[in-house]
Short mmCIF file of C-alpha atoms in Angstrom, two decimals:
data_model
loop_
_atom_site.label_atom_id
_atom_site.label_comp_id
_atom_site.label_asym_id
_atom_site.label_seq_id
_atom_site.Cartn_x
_atom_site.Cartn_y
_atom_site.Cartn_z
CA UNK F 128 -15.38 -26.32 -21.02
CA UNK F 129 -18.21 -24.20 -19.68
CA UNK F 130 -19.21 -23.51 -23.36
CA UNK F 131 -19.12 -27.34 -24.13
CA UNK F 132 -21.39 -27.98 -21.14
CA UNK F 133 -23.97 -25.02 -21.99
CA UNK F 134 -23.85 -26.48 -25.71
CA UNK F 135 -24.72 -30.06 -24.48
CA UNK F 136 -27.45 -28.84 -22.05
CA UNK F 137 -29.07 -26.63 -24.89
CA UNK F 138 -29.20 -29.74 -27.10
CA UNK F 139 -30.73 -31.89 -24.38
CA UNK F 140 -33.57 -29.26 -23.84
CA UNK F 141 -34.01 -29.10 -27.59
CA UNK F 142 -34.05 -33.02 -27.63
CA UNK F 143 -36.58 -33.15 -24.77
CA UNK F 144 -38.91 -30.62 -26.41
CA UNK F 145 -38.97 -32.16 -29.73
CA UNK F 146 -38.33 -36.01 -28.71
CA UNK F 147 -39.24 -38.69 -31.23
CA UNK F 148 -42.93 -40.06 -31.02
CA UNK F 149 -43.13 -43.87 -31.58
CA UNK F 150 -45.87 -45.40 -33.85
CA UNK F 151 -48.69 -46.81 -31.96
CA UNK F 152 -49.78 -48.98 -34.59
CA UNK F 153 -49.36 -51.83 -32.14
CA UNK F 154 -51.11 -49.95 -29.38
CA UNK F 155 -47.96 -49.27 -27.46
CA UNK F 156 -48.64 -47.53 -24.20
CA UNK F 157 -47.00 -44.20 -23.42
CA UNK F 158 -44.08 -44.43 -20.79
CA UNK F 159 -42.03 -41.93 -18.78
CA UNK F 160 -38.29 -42.04 -19.27
CA UNK F 161 -35.72 -40.39 -17.20
CA UNK F 162 -33.40 -37.71 -18.72
CA UNK F 163 -30.72 -36.10 -16.88
CA UNK F 164 -27.47 -34.34 -16.59
CA UNK F 165 -24.79 -35.13 -13.63
CA UNK F 166 -21.98 -32.52 -13.22
CA UNK F 167 -19.65 -31.56 -10.43
CA UNK F 168 -22.06 -28.95 -9.22
CA UNK F 169 -24.89 -31.35 -8.88
CA UNK F 170 -27.48 -33.13 -11.10
CA UNK F 171 -30.71 -32.22 -12.92
CA UNK F 172 -33.31 -35.09 -13.88
CA UNK F 173 -36.76 -34.71 -15.48
CA UNK F 174 -39.17 -37.14 -17.24
CA UNK F 175 -39.83 -37.45 -21.02
CA UNK F 176 -43.18 -38.61 -22.26
CA UNK F 177 -42.56 -41.23 -25.16
CA UNK F 178 -44.66 -43.29 -27.22
CA UNK F 179 -47.62 -40.86 -27.15
CA UNK F 180 -49.92 -41.17 -30.21
CA UNK F 181 -50.36 -37.50 -30.88
CA UNK F 182 -47.00 -35.91 -31.75
CA UNK F 183 -48.47 -32.54 -31.36
CA UNK F 184 -49.83 -33.06 -28.09
CA UNK F 185 -47.08 -35.08 -26.91
CA UNK F 186 -44.60 -31.78 -27.67
CA UNK F 187 -47.15 -29.48 -25.91
CA UNK F 188 -47.22 -31.92 -22.80
CA UNK F 189 -43.50 -32.14 -22.86
CA UNK F 190 -42.91 -28.14 -22.82
CA UNK F 191 -45.36 -28.02 -19.95
CA UNK F 192 -43.25 -30.48 -18.09
CA UNK F 193 -40.04 -28.70 -18.50
CA UNK F 194 -41.81 -25.33 -17.57
CA UNK F 195 -43.46 -27.01 -14.63
CA UNK F 196 -39.97 -28.20 -13.29
CA UNK F 197 -38.30 -24.87 -13.83
CA UNK F 198 -35.81 -27.29 -15.89
CA UNK F 199 -34.35 -24.91 -18.36
CA UNK F 200 -33.13 -22.63 -15.45
CA UNK F 201 -31.70 -25.37 -13.49
CA UNK F 202 -29.99 -26.74 -16.66
CA UNK F 203 -28.44 -23.09 -17.31
CA UNK F 204 -27.37 -22.85 -13.79
CA UNK F 205 -25.68 -26.23 -13.39
CA UNK F 206 -22.42 -25.70 -15.50
CA UNK F 207 -21.42 -22.75 -13.35
CA UNK F 208 -22.05 -24.45 -9.96
CA UNK F 209 -18.97 -26.32 -8.58
CA UNK F 210 -19.67 -26.92 -4.87
CA UNK F 211 -18.82 -30.02 -2.95
CA UNK F 212 -21.32 -29.35 -0.39
CA UNK F 213 -25.14 -28.15 -1.10
CA UNK F 214 -25.13 -29.35 -4.38
CA UNK F 215 -27.90 -28.70 -6.74
CA UNK F 216 -30.18 -31.87 -6.94
CA UNK F 217 -33.37 -32.12 -8.98
CA UNK F 218 -35.16 -35.37 -9.25
CA UNK F 219 -38.89 -36.44 -9.75
CA UNK F 220 -41.25 -38.99 -9.18
CA UNK F 221 -44.13 -39.60 -11.63
CA UNK F 222 -47.44 -41.52 -12.12
CA UNK F 223 -48.78 -42.28 -15.64
CA UNK F 224 -51.97 -44.43 -15.97
CA UNK F 225 -54.52 -44.08 -19.07
CA UNK F 226 -55.61 -40.40 -19.18
CA UNK F 227 -53.75 -39.11 -16.27
CA UNK F 228 -50.07 -38.10 -15.99
CA UNK F 229 -48.74 -36.43 -12.86
CA UNK F 230 -45.39 -35.31 -12.07
CA UNK F 231 -43.60 -34.49 -8.52
CA UNK F 232 -40.48 -32.55 -8.80
CA UNK F 233 -37.98 -32.09 -5.72
CA UNK F 234 -35.30 -29.48 -5.88
CA UNK F 235 -32.65 -28.76 -3.19
CA UNK F 236 -29.14 -27.16 -2.86
CA UNK F 237 -27.81 -24.39 -4.99
CA UNK F 238 -29.67 -23.18 -7.85
CA UNK F 239 -31.33 -20.08 -9.14
CA UNK F 240 -31.27 -17.14 -6.88
CA UNK F 241 -33.84 -16.40 -4.29
CA UNK F 242 -35.07 -19.70 -3.89
CA UNK F 243 -35.74 -21.64 -0.43
CA UNK F 244 -33.27 -24.51 0.44
CA UNK F 245 -35.78 -27.08 -0.83
CA UNK F 246 -38.83 -26.97 -2.94
CA UNK F 247 -41.46 -28.69 -4.80
CA UNK F 248 -43.01 -28.20 -8.17
CA UNK F 249 -45.63 -30.38 -9.80
CA UNK F 250 -47.62 -30.88 -12.88
CA UNK F 251 -50.93 -32.94 -13.63
CA UNK F 252 -52.01 -33.47 -17.15
CA UNK F 253 -55.32 -34.76 -18.64
CA UNK F 254 -53.81 -36.55 -21.55
CA UNK F 255 -56.98 -36.62 -23.50
CA UNK F 256 -56.61 -33.11 -24.38
CA UNK F 257 -53.21 -32.05 -22.81
CA UNK F 258 -54.89 -29.51 -20.27
CA UNK F 259 -53.34 -28.86 -16.99
CA UNK F 260 -55.43 -30.24 -14.25
CA UNK F 261 -56.54 -28.09 -11.20
CA UNK F 262 -57.23 -29.62 -7.72
CA UNK F 263 -60.82 -28.30 -7.82
CA UNK F 264 -61.82 -30.24 -10.84
CA UNK F 265 -61.30 -33.67 -9.23
CA UNK F 266 -64.16 -32.89 -6.58
CA UNK F 267 -67.99 -32.67 -7.14
CA UNK F 268 -68.18 -29.62 -4.87
CA UNK F 269 -64.97 -27.72 -4.10
CA UNK F 270 -66.30 -25.34 -1.53
CA UNK F 271 -67.51 -28.40 0.46
CA UNK F 272 -64.22 -30.22 -0.33
CA UNK F 273 -62.10 -27.33 0.87
CA UNK F 274 -64.02 -27.04 4.18
CA UNK F 275 -63.56 -30.65 4.83
CA UNK F 276 -59.76 -30.51 3.87
CA UNK F 277 -59.16 -27.69 6.24
CA UNK F 278 -60.80 -29.65 9.04
CA UNK F 279 -59.06 -32.80 8.27
CA UNK F 280 -55.66 -31.22 7.83
CA UNK F 281 -56.06 -29.20 11.15
CA UNK F 282 -57.52 -32.02 13.45
CA UNK F 283 -56.23 -35.14 11.90
CA UNK F 284 -52.77 -34.26 10.33
CA UNK F 285 -51.26 -31.30 12.11
CA UNK F 286 -51.15 -32.94 15.62
CA UNK F 287 -48.73 -35.72 14.45
CA UNK F 288 -46.56 -33.64 12.29
CA UNK F 289 -46.31 -30.58 14.25
CA UNK F 290 -43.33 -31.77 16.28
CA UNK F 291 -41.37 -32.41 13.16
CA UNK F 292 -42.07 -29.02 11.50
CA UNK F 293 -40.29 -25.63 11.67
CA UNK F 294 -43.12 -23.74 9.49
CA UNK F 295 -46.37 -25.09 10.65
CA UNK F 296 -49.14 -23.46 8.58
CA UNK F 297 -51.02 -26.69 7.10
CA UNK F 298 -53.88 -24.52 6.03
CA UNK F 299 -54.70 -23.12 3.55
CA UNK F 300 -54.44 -26.01 1.21
CA UNK F 301 -51.56 -25.41 -1.29
CA UNK F 302 -52.19 -25.15 -5.04
CA UNK F 303 -49.55 -27.81 -5.81
CA UNK F 304 -50.31 -31.37 -5.83
CA UNK F 305 -49.53 -34.92 -7.05
CA UNK F 306 -51.63 -37.78 -7.95
CA UNK F 307 -51.18 -41.57 -7.63
CA UNK F 308 -52.63 -44.78 -6.45
CA UNK F 309 -51.80 -43.58 -2.92
CA UNK F 310 -54.12 -40.65 -3.19
CA UNK F 311 -53.51 -36.80 -3.43
CA UNK F 312 -50.24 -35.44 -2.32
CA UNK F 313 -50.37 -31.76 -1.02
CA UNK F 314 -47.26 -29.93 -1.76
CA UNK F 315 -46.51 -26.86 0.51
CA UNK F 316 -44.32 -23.95 -0.19
CA UNK F 317 -41.15 -24.06 2.02
CA UNK F 318 -42.26 -20.85 4.04
CA UNK F 319 -45.68 -22.11 4.81
CA UNK F 320 -44.86 -25.73 5.85
CA UNK F 321 -41.50 -27.11 6.18
CA UNK F 322 -39.73 -29.90 8.28
CA UNK F 323 -36.82 -29.51 10.81
CA UNK F 324 -34.66 -31.20 8.38
CA UNK F 325 -35.03 -28.09 5.85
CA UNK F 326 -37.51 -29.90 3.47
CA UNK F 327 -40.82 -28.56 2.14
CA UNK F 328 -43.79 -30.01 3.76
CA UNK F 329 -46.35 -32.56 1.89
CA UNK F 330 -49.20 -34.39 3.07
CA UNK F 331 -50.62 -37.41 1.22
CA UNK F 332 -54.43 -38.04 1.78
CA UNK F 333 -55.71 -41.25 0.51
CA UNK F 334 -58.63 -41.90 -1.93
CA UNK F 335 -60.84 -43.45 0.66
CA UNK F 336 -60.63 -40.61 3.01
CA UNK F 337 -61.59 -38.34 0.12
CA UNK F 338 -64.22 -40.59 -1.66
CA UNK F 339 -67.50 -38.69 -0.43
CA UNK F 340 -66.18 -35.61 -2.41
CA UNK F 341 -64.60 -37.01 -5.28
CA UNK F 342 -65.89 -36.78 -8.96
CA UNK F 343 -66.20 -40.34 -10.05
CA UNK F 344 -68.83 -40.49 -12.36
CA UNK F 345 -68.19 -42.04 -15.94
CA UNK F 346 -66.17 -39.81 -18.17
CA UNK F 347 -64.45 -37.92 -15.20
CA UNK F 348 -60.68 -37.69 -14.98
CA UNK F 349 -60.56 -40.08 -12.13
CA UNK F 350 -62.78 -42.54 -13.76
CA UNK F 351 -60.90 -42.49 -17.05
CA UNK F 352 -57.50 -42.97 -15.45
CA UNK F 353 -58.56 -46.03 -13.31
CA UNK F 354 -58.19 -44.59 -9.95
CA UNK F 355 -61.86 -44.93 -9.28
CA UNK F 356 -60.95 -48.54 -8.66
CA UNK F 357 -58.98 -47.59 -5.50
CA UNK F 358 -62.04 -46.45 -3.69
CA UNK F 359 -64.57 -48.94 -5.05
CA UNK F 360 -65.02 -52.16 -2.95
CA UNK F 361 -66.01 -54.98 -5.28
CA UNK F 362 -65.60 -58.61 -6.26
CA UNK F 363 -62.28 -57.66 -7.92
CA UNK F 364 -60.99 -55.89 -4.87
CA UNK F 365 -59.80 -59.15 -3.40
CA UNK F 366 -58.11 -60.28 -6.68
CA UNK F 367 -56.32 -57.22 -6.85
CA UNK F 368 -55.14 -56.75 -3.37
CA UNK F 369 -54.18 -60.39 -3.18
CA UNK F 370 -52.21 -60.43 -6.38
CA UNK F 371 -49.98 -57.15 -5.17
CA UNK F 372 -49.60 -58.88 -1.70
CA UNK F 373 -48.32 -62.13 -3.48
CA UNK F 374 -45.62 -59.91 -5.14
CA UNK F 375 -44.88 -58.58 -1.62
CA UNK F 376 -46.23 -55.12 -2.48
CA UNK F 377 -49.18 -52.83 -1.41
CA UNK F 378 -50.40 -50.69 -4.25
CA UNK F 379 -49.21 -46.77 -4.16
CA UNK F 380 -45.84 -47.60 -2.05
CA UNK F 381 -42.69 -47.66 -3.73
CA UNK F 382 -41.49 -50.75 -1.50
CA UNK F 383 -41.35 -54.35 -1.36
CA UNK F 384 -40.92 -57.31 1.01
CA UNK F 385 -37.22 -58.35 1.08
CA UNK F 386 -36.09 -54.97 -0.10
CA UNK F 387 -33.01 -53.74 2.09
CA UNK F 388 -34.11 -51.15 4.58
CA UNK F 389 -30.71 -49.00 4.77
CA UNK F 390 -31.26 -47.59 1.08
CA UNK F 391 -34.66 -46.58 1.99
CA UNK F 392 -33.46 -44.61 5.06
CA UNK F 393 -30.90 -43.13 2.97
CA UNK F 394 -33.22 -41.76 0.42
CA UNK F 395 -36.14 -40.97 2.64
CA UNK F 396 -34.70 -40.52 6.08
CA UNK F 397 -36.29 -41.37 9.56
CA UNK F 398 -39.20 -39.48 10.76
CA UNK F 399 -38.60 -40.74 14.44
CA UNK F 400 -36.49 -43.18 15.85
CA UNK F 401 -37.48 -46.87 15.22
CA UNK F 402 -40.28 -48.23 17.76
CA UNK F 403 -40.11 -51.88 18.97
CA UNK F 404 -42.82 -54.40 18.87
CA UNK F 405 -43.03 -57.97 19.76
CA UNK F 406 -41.44 -59.37 16.50
CA UNK F 407 -39.00 -56.51 15.50
CA UNK F 408 -38.66 -52.86 14.94
CA UNK F 409 -41.10 -50.51 13.21
CA UNK F 410 -39.49 -47.79 10.80
CA UNK F 411 -41.17 -44.63 9.93
CA UNK F 412 -39.84 -43.01 6.97
CA UNK F 413 -39.91 -39.10 6.44
CA UNK F 414 -42.06 -38.89 3.24
CA UNK F 415 -45.69 -38.05 2.79
CA UNK F 416 -46.52 -41.25 1.35
CA UNK F 417 -45.42 -43.18 4.55
CA UNK F 418 -47.39 -41.22 7.03
CA UNK F 419 -48.79 -43.84 9.33
CA UNK F 420 -47.09 -46.47 7.32
CA UNK F 421 -44.28 -48.58 8.89
CA UNK F 422 -41.67 -50.90 7.41
CA UNK F 423 -41.36 -53.76 9.80
CA UNK F 424 -37.81 -55.40 10.16
CA UNK F 425 -35.53 -57.43 12.63
CA UNK F 426 -34.14 -55.96 15.87
CA UNK F 427 -30.91 -58.17 15.69
CA UNK F 428 -28.51 -55.05 15.86
CA UNK F 429 -28.67 -51.23 16.34
CA UNK F 430 -27.84 -50.89 12.72
CA UNK F 431 -30.07 -51.68 9.40
CA UNK F 432 -26.91 -52.69 7.34
CA UNK F 433 -28.26 -56.07 7.00
CA UNK F 434 -31.84 -55.59 7.53
CA UNK F 435 -34.58 -56.06 5.01
CA UNK F 436 -38.42 -55.24 4.94
CA UNK F 437 -40.02 -58.05 6.65
CA UNK F 438 -43.26 -56.52 6.79
CA UNK F 439 -45.40 -53.44 5.69
CA UNK F 440 -47.98 -52.11 8.13
CA UNK F 441 -50.53 -49.31 7.16
CA UNK F 442 -52.51 -47.51 9.88
CA UNK F 443 -53.81 -45.29 7.06
CA UNK F 444 -54.68 -45.84 3.27
CA UNK F 445 -56.86 -47.26 0.90
CA UNK F 446 -56.10 -50.27 -1.21
CA UNK F 447 -58.71 -51.14 -3.90
CA UNK F 448 -61.78 -50.21 -1.97
CA UNK F 449 -60.48 -51.58 1.41
CA UNK F 450 -60.39 -48.32 3.47
CA UNK F 451 -58.75 -48.12 6.96
CA UNK F 452 -61.28 -46.43 9.22
CA UNK F 453 -64.13 -47.13 7.08
CA UNK F 454 -64.26 -50.60 5.91
CA UNK F 455 -65.92 -53.06 8.37
CA UNK F 456 -64.94 -56.85 9.23
CA UNK F 457 -68.13 -57.80 7.61
CA UNK F 458 -67.18 -55.65 4.36
CA UNK F 459 -63.93 -57.43 3.69
CA UNK F 460 -65.19 -60.83 4.61
CA UNK F 461 -67.99 -60.51 1.93
CA UNK F 462 -65.37 -60.09 -0.90
CA UNK F 463 -62.35 -61.97 0.63
CA UNK F 464 -64.41 -64.70 2.03
CA UNK F 465 -63.85 -66.48 5.36
CA UNK F 466 -60.15 -65.97 6.48
CA UNK F 467 -57.72 -68.96 6.93
CA UNK F 468 -57.45 -68.04 10.61
CA UNK F 469 -58.64 -65.28 12.87
CA UNK F 470 -57.80 -64.30 16.39
CA UNK F 471 -59.06 -61.90 18.97
CA UNK F 472 -56.72 -59.61 20.84
CA UNK F 473 -56.88 -58.41 24.31
CA UNK F 474 -55.45 -55.09 25.47
CA UNK F 475 -52.25 -56.67 26.63
CA UNK F 476 -51.90 -58.88 23.30
CA UNK F 477 -52.68 -55.78 21.26
CA UNK F 478 -50.06 -53.50 23.29
CA UNK F 479 -47.25 -55.87 22.52
CA UNK F 480 -47.93 -55.66 18.76
CA UNK F 481 -48.75 -51.71 19.00
CA UNK F 482 -52.26 -52.41 17.87
CA UNK F 483 -55.78 -51.57 19.30
CA UNK F 484 -57.77 -54.40 20.92
CA UNK F 485 -59.83 -56.32 18.44
CA UNK F 486 -60.02 -58.91 15.78
CA UNK F 487 -57.09 -59.80 13.20
CA UNK F 488 -58.20 -61.94 10.14
CA UNK F 489 -55.37 -63.73 8.27
CA UNK F 490 -55.36 -64.35 4.23
CA UNK F 491 -52.70 -66.30 2.41
CA UNK F 492 -51.15 -64.43 -0.47
CA UNK F 493 -48.52 -66.74 -2.17
CA UNK F 494 -45.53 -66.98 0.08
CA UNK F 495 -46.96 -63.95 2.18
CA UNK F 496 -49.81 -63.26 4.50
CA UNK F 497 -52.19 -60.70 4.46
CA UNK F 498 -53.66 -59.41 7.88
CA UNK F 499 -56.59 -57.08 8.57
CA UNK F 500 -56.98 -55.83 12.00
CA UNK F 501 -60.42 -54.38 13.31
CA UNK F 502 -61.07 -52.66 16.45
CA UNK F 503 -63.79 -53.86 18.82
CA UNK F 504 -66.40 -52.01 16.93
CA UNK F 505 -65.44 -54.06 13.76
CA UNK F 506 -63.70 -51.05 12.10
CA UNK F 507 -60.66 -51.81 10.12
CA UNK F 508 -57.65 -50.05 11.77
CA UNK F 509 -54.43 -51.66 10.40
CA UNK F 510 -53.42 -53.70 7.36
CA UNK F 511 -50.18 -55.58 7.51
CA UNK F 512 -48.28 -57.59 4.70
CA UNK F 513 -45.62 -60.11 5.93
#
């Protein structure tokens, strides 16, 4: 039986290294497809890039994906594992847009020897030529950027994370990273930064925070991949953000209004116990993408069995140039126009909603409502979609 499994796995590896490439005569776009093997000892899943116009380059990129995720070693180890607990689990998430492919691998449980209990692997590729993207090529001046990142991680991120960590070395900046609409996610080795839940640490820094340092000139990777639009406040910002909000989503977040809460808790886990506000509960998930981003739901019972996402609250992030901590009330009204309604919150009213005193503007987005809340200085502090 073991030989049979091994033969199947070898065939799968060969298939993924030389997968068929579809004709692009009709301008079909490349897509990522999931491949995987599930056995009693665990599961190994990884992406394959299909419908790519250059067959030779496509094969090269696929080999890079397998190597970055250590997929061959995990697949080879899988047939001999037979543990009911601490099963091998290799999964991934990916971002593919224009000239950019970015993959974030997660691996935990029994695996190759001498590995920590939880580990990240990653790969970012410039699809124009297939080269592996290094973090420094995303910035105008890496020396200045590294200095800023060290200060930001130490002063802004570490204090809020330290209570949830066992290994707490948030600097130096790690080599591994993941790119998406949400920003740059720094992926740490387990022995440098890890959580009390035995997971390797990760920190997402939104594009708005990084905008002064980013290489955004025409022809740069971020410009060619369209991610420059995430930090550029323009006339189209309102259209794009309201389109997302109408569908019950905010760009870069893998959640949607009306979605059940419990499966998200099962997948990401809770970082802290839910907090209460005047209309329900605020849920903070244990994932880098959700740092300072809350799910809003009911408080009808202690469980989440029947709860759905009633709102999404962002206290950190950047959406189509609307950047928390930077954009002003005047800025967003210039592109969104006058709000449907606007209310000022004093200290008591703000505390009930877990907000700072200030002004909230409301904009209708189909069946949903988009709320921008500024502090008394007119600086955006919170975005809420309900």
